[in-house]
Coordinates of C-alpha atoms in Angstrom, one line a residue:
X7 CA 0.0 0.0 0.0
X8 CA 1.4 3.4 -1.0
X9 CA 0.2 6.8 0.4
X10 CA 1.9 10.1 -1.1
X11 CA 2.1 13.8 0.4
X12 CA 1.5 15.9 -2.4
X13 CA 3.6 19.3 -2.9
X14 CA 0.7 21.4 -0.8
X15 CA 2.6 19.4 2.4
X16 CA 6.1 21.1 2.0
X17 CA 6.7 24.8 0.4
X18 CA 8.9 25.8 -2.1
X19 CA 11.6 27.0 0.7
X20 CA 12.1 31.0 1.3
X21 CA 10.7 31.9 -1.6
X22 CA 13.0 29.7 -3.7
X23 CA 10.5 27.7 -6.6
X24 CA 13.7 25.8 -7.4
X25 CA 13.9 24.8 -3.4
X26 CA 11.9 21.6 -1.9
X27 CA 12.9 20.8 1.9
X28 CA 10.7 18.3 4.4
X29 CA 11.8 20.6 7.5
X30 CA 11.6 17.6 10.7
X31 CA 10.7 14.3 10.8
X32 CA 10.7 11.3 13.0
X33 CA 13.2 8.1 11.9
X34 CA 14.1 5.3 14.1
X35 CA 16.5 7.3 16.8
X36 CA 15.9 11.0 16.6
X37 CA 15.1 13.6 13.7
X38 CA 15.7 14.2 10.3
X39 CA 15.4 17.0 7.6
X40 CA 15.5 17.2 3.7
X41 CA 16.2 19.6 1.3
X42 CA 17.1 20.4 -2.2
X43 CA 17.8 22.6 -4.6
X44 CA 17.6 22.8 -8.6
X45 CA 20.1 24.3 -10.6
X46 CA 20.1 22.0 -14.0
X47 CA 16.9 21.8 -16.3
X48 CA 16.3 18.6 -15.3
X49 CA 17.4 17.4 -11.7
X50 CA 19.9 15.1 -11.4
X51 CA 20.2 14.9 -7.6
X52 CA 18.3 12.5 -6.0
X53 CA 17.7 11.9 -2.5
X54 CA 15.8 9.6 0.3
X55 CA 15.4 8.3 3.9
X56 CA 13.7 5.0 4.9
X57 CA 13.0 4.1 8.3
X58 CA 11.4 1.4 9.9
X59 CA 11.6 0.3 13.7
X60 CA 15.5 -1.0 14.3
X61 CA 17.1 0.7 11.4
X62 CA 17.2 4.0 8.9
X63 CA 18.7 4.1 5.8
X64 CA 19.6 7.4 3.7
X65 CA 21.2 8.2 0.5
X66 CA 21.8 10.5 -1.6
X67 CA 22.7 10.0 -5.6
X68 CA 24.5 12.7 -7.3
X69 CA 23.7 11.9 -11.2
X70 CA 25.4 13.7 -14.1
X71 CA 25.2 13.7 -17.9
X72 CA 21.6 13.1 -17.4
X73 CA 18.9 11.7 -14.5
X74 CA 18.5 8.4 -15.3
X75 CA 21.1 7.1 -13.0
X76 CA 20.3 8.9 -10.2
X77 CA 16.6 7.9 -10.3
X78 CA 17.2 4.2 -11.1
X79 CA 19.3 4.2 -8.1
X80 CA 16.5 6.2 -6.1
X81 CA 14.4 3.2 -7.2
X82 CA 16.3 0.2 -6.7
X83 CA 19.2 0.4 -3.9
X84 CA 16.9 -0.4 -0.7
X85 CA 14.7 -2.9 -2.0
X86 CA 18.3 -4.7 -3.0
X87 CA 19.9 -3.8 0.2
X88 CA 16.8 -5.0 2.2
X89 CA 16.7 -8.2 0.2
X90 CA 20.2 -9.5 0.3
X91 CA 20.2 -8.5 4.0
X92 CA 17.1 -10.4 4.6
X93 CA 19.4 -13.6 2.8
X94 CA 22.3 -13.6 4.4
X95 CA 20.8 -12.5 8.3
X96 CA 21.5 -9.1 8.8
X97 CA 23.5 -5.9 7.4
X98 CA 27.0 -6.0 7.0
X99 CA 29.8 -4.8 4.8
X100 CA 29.4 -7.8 2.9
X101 CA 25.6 -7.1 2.4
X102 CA 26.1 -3.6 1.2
X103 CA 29.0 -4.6 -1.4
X104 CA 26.3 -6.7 -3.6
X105 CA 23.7 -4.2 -2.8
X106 CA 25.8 -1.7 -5.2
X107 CA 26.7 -4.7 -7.2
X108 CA 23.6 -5.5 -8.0
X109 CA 22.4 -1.4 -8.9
X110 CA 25.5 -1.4 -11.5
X111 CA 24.8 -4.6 -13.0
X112 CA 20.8 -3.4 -12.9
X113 CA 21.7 0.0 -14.8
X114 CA 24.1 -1.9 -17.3
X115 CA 21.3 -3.4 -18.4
X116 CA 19.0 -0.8 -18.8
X117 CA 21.7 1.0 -21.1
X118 CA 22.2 -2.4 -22.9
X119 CA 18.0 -2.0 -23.3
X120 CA 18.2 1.3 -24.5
X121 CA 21.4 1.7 -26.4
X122 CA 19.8 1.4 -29.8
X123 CA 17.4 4.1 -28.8
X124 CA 19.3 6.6 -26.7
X125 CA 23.2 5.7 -27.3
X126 CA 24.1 9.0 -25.1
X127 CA 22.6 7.3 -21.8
X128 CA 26.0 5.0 -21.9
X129 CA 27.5 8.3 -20.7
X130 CA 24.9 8.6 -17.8
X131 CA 26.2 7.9 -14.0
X132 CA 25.8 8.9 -10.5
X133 CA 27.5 9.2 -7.3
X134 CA 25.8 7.1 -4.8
X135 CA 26.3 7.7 -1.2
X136 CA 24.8 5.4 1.5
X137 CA 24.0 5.9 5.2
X138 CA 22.3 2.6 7.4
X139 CA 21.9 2.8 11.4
X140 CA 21.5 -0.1 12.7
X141 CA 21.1 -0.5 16.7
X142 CA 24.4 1.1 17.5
X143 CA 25.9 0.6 14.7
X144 CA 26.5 3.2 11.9
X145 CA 28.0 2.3 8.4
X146 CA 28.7 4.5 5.6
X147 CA 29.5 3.7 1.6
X148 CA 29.7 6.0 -1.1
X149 CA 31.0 6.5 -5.1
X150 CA 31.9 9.5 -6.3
X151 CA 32.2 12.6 -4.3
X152 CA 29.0 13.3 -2.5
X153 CA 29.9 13.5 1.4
X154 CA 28.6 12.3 4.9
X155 CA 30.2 13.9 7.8
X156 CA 29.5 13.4 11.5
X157 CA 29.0 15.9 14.1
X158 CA 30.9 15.1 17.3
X159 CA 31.5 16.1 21.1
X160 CA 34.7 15.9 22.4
X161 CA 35.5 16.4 26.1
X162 CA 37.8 19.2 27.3
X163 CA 39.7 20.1 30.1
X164 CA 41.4 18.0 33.0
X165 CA 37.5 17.4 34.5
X166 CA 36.5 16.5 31.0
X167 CA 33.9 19.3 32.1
X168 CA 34.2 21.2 29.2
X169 CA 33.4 20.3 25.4
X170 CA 34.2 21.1 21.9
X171 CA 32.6 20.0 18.6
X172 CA 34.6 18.7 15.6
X173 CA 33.5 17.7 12.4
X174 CA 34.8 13.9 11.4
X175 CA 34.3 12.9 7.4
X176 CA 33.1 9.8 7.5
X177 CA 33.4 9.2 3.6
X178 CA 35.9 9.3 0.5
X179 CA 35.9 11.4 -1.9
X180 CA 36.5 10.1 -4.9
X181 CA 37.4 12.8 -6.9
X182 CA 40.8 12.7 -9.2
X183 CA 41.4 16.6 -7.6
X184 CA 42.3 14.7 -4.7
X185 CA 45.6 14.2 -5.0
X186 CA 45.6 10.5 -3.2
X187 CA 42.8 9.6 -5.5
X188 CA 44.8 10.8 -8.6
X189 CA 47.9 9.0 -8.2
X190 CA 45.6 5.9 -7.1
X191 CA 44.1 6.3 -10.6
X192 CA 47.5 6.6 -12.5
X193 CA 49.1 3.8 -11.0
X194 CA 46.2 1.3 -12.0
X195 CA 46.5 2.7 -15.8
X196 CA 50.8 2.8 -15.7
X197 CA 50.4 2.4 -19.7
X198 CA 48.4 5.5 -20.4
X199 CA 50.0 8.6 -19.7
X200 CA 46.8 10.5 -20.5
X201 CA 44.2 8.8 -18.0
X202 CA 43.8 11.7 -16.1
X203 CA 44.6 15.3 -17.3
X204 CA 44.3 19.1 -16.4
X205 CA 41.8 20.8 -18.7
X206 CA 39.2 23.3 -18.0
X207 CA 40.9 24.5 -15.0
X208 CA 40.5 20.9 -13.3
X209 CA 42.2 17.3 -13.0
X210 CA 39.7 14.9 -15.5
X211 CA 39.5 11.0 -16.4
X212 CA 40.4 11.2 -19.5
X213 CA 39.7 15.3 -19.8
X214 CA 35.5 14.4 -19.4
X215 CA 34.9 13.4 -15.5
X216 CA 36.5 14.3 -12.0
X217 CA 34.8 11.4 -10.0
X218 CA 36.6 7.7 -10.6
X219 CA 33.7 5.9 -8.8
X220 CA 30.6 6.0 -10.0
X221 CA 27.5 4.1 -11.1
X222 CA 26.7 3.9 -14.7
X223 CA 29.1 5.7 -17.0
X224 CA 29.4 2.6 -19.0
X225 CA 31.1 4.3 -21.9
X226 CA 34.4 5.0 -19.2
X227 CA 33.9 1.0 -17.7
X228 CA 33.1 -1.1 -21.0
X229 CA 35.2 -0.4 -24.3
X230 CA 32.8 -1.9 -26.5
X231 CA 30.6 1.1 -25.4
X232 CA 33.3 3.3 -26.4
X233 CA 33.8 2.1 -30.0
X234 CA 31.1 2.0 -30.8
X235 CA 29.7 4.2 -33.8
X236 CA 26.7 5.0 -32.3
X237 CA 27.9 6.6 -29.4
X238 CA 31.1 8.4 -30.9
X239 CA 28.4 10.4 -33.3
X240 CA 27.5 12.0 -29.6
X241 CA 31.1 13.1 -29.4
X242 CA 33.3 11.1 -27.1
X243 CA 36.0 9.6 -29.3
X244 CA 37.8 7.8 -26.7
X245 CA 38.1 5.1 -27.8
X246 CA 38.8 2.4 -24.4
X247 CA 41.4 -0.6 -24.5
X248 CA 39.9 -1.1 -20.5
X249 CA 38.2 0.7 -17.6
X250 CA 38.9 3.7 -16.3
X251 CA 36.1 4.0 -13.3
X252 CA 35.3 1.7 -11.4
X253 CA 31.9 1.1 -8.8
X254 CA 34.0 -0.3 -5.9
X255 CA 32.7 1.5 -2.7
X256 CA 34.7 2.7 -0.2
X257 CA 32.9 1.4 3.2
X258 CA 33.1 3.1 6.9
X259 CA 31.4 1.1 10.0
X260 CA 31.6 2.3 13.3
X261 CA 29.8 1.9 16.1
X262 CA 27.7 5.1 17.3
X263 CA 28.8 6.7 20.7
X264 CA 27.1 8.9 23.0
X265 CA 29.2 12.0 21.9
X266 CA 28.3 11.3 18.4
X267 CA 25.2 14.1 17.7
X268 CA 24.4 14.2 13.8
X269 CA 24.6 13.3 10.2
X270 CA 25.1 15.5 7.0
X271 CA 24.7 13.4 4.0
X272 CA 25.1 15.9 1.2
X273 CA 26.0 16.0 -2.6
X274 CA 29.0 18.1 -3.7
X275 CA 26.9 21.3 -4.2
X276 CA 26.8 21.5 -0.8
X277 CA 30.9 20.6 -0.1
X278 CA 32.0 23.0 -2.8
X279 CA 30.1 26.3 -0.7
X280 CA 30.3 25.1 2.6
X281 CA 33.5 23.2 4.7
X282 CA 32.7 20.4 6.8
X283 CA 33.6 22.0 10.2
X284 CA 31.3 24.9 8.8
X285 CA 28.3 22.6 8.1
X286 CA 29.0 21.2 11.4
X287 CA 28.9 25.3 13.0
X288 CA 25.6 25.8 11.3
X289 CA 23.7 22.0 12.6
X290 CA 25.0 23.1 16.0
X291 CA 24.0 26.8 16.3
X292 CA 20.5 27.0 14.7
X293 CA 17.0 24.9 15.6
X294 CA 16.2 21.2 14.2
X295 CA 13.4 22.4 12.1
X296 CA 13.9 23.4 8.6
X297 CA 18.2 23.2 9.6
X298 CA 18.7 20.5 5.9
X299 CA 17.1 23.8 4.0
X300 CA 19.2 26.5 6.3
X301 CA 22.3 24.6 4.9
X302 CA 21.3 24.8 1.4
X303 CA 20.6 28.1 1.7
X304 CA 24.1 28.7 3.1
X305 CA 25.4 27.4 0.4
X306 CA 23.4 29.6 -2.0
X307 CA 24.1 32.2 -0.4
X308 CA 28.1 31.5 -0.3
X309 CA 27.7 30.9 -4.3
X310 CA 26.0 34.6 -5.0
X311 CA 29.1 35.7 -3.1
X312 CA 31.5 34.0 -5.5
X313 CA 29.3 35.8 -8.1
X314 CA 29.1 38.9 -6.5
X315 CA 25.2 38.2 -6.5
X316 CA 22.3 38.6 -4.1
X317 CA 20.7 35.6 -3.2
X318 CA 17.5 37.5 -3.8
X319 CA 18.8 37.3 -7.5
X320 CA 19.6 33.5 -7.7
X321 CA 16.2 33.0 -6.6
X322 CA 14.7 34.4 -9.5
X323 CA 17.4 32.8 -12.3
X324 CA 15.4 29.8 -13.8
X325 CA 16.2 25.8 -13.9
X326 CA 19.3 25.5 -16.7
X327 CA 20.6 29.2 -15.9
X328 CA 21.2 28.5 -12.2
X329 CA 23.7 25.6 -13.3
X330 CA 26.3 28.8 -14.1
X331 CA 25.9 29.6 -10.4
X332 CA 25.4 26.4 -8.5
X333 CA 25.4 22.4 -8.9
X334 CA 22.0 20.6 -7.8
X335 CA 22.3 20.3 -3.9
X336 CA 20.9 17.9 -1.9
X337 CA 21.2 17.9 2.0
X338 CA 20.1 15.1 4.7
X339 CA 20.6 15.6 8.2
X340 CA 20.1 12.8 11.0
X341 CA 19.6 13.6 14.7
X342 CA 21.2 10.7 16.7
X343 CA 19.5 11.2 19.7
X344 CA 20.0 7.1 20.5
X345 CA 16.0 7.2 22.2
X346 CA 13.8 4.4 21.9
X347 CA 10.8 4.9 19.2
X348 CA 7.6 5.9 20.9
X349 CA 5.9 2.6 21.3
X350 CA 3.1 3.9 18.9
X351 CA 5.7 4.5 15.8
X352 CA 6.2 0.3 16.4
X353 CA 4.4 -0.5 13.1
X354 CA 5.4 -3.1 11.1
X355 CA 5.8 -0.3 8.2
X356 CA 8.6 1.1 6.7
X357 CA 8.4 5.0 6.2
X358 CA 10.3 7.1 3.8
X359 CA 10.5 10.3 2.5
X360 CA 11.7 10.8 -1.5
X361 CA 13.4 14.1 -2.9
X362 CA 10.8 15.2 -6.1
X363 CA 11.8 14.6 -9.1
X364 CA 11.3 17.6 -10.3
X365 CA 11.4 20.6 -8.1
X366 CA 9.8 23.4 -10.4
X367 CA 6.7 21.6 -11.6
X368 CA 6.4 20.5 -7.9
X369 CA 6.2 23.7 -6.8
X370 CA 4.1 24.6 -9.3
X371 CA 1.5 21.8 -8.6
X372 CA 2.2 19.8 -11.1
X373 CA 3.8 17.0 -9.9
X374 CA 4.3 15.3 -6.0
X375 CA 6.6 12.7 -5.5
X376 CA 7.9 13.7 -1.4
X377 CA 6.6 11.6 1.3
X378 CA 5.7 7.8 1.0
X379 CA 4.6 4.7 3.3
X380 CA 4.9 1.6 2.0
X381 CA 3.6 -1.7 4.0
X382 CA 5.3 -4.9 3.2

């Protein structure tokens, strides 16, 4: 059974017809709040939590050269990850490895289904970054360079009396700027002196993509994608002798402690206008409700800067022309407040909320795709 919340439940955000945010909802331990901004004409972001009575999962997919990876992701990765875990007895690092196995080896078929048709979608991918809280137990994996970083109080002074709050990345950032993930990249391709290069003011897989994890972008992981006639008509005359990306998550489990306060899963809008320890400042000084859409906005605001703009004046910029300003930006933050849910939330239901696909006609009440409940 599946109920929606139709855009009349959550506004626009500040004015912004580009901005969707879910300002504070219950998940299994504490709070959470979504938000998300448009900048491309069609959104590529994607973002969702699911939570049921002993665990929440969130992720967020940050797609590029098109939506269709990002939303087949948006589709697919829980029901996979619930599944296998359901086989094998439980989540585990194991679990989540053929969870994102299984989502690649899903979307490669769904470009070998509509190659003949739509050649360009081998060029399609995604970040994917992945949060699950289980009992005490918190593990993170992610592609590409969407981030999750943890909020954190550490004791000070010789009472231990006294605190201070530090930001911990809890995620890689596979991005070929990085100079650890660059040389990691040139030492698995020793023969080709031009796997990653400096062009457009950047470091670039083969002068196209930053990211060297990713799902999808077949045409960088499959040569006979990159040979073949139909694609190179779209313009990428690589042509491959292997792969150059790979879908090999990089996987974080910890167990949660009682200093440990929140979550910020966001995609690299966010990361390339705000630092962590910054995101961190603004979680910790400002009020639960609405604080995923106060971050966004932080990071708009930090973008009009770079442009000496008003963020009165990105507001009114349209979907397409906002992509000269700002990436798509997604933002989830999680409350670990390590309480028991009320003992009238113990439904055997799993509860989710769904970033829109589409914030403008949302807005404009065309389309709602933000809250769901599903029962099994």
């Amino acid at each position: 059974m599946l109920s929606s919340c139709l855009g009349s439940c959550f506004g626009g955000g500040d004015g912004d017809g580009l901005m969707w945010h879910m300002d504070l909802k219950r998940h299994a331990t504490g709070d959470y709040s979504v938000a998300v901004v448009q900048a491309n004409s069609l959104l590529e972001d994607q973002g969702q939590v699911f939570t049921t009575p002993s665990a929440t999962y969130v992720g967020v997919y940050d797609g590029h050269g098109g939506p269709q990876a990002s939303r087949f992701i948006n589709n697919n990765l829980f029901p996979y990850l619930q599944k296998i875990a359901l086989e094998e007895g439980g989540l585990s690092e194991d679990v989540i490895r053929k969870a994102f196995d299984a989502i690649e080896e899903g979307f490669l078929h769904l470009v070998k289904q509509s190659w003949l048709d739509q050649p360009q979608i081998a060029s399609v991918g995604s970040c994917c970054l992945v949060g699950a809280i289980s009992k005490d137990k918190l593990y993170v994996a992610n592609l590409g360079d969407s981030r999750a970083v943890l909020g954190r109080r550490v004791a000070t002074g010789e009472t231990g009396d006294s605190a201070t709050f530090v930001a911990e990345r809890l995620s890689i950032d596979h991005n070929v700027g990085v100079e650890e993930v660059r040389k990691e990249v040139e030492a698995l391709h020793p023969d080709d002196s031009h796997v990653v290069v400096y062009t457009r003011g950047v470091w670039r897989i083969k002068g196209i993509i930053q990211v060297s994890r990713s799902i999808g972008d077949v045409y960088l992981k499959k040569p006979e994608f990159s040979r073949d006639p139909l694609f190179i008509q779209y313009g990428y005359p690589i042509p491959l002798k292997r792969a150059v990306m790979s879908a090999e998550p990089s996987i974080l489990i910890r167990k949660i402690r009682p200093e440990d306060l929140f979550l910020i899963f966001a995609s690299d809008g966010l990361w390339e206008q705000l630092s962590d320890k910054a995101a961190v400042d603004i979680v910790l000084k400002n009020p639960r409700t609405g604080i995923a859409k106060r971050l966004v906005r932080a990071a708009l605001e930090g973008a009009a800067k770079k442009k000496e703009m008003r963020y009165e004046e990105i507001k009114r910029l349209e979907k397409g022309a906002r992509r000269h300003i700002h990436d798509d930006i997604t933002v989830i933050v999680i409350y670990l407040d390590r309480q028991d849910m009320p003992a009238n939330a113990r439904l055997n239901i799993v509860k989710g909320t769904s970033v829109p696909v589409d914030i403008y006609s949302l807005n404009s009440g065309h389309q709602g795709e933000n809250t769901s409940s599903v029962s099994p």
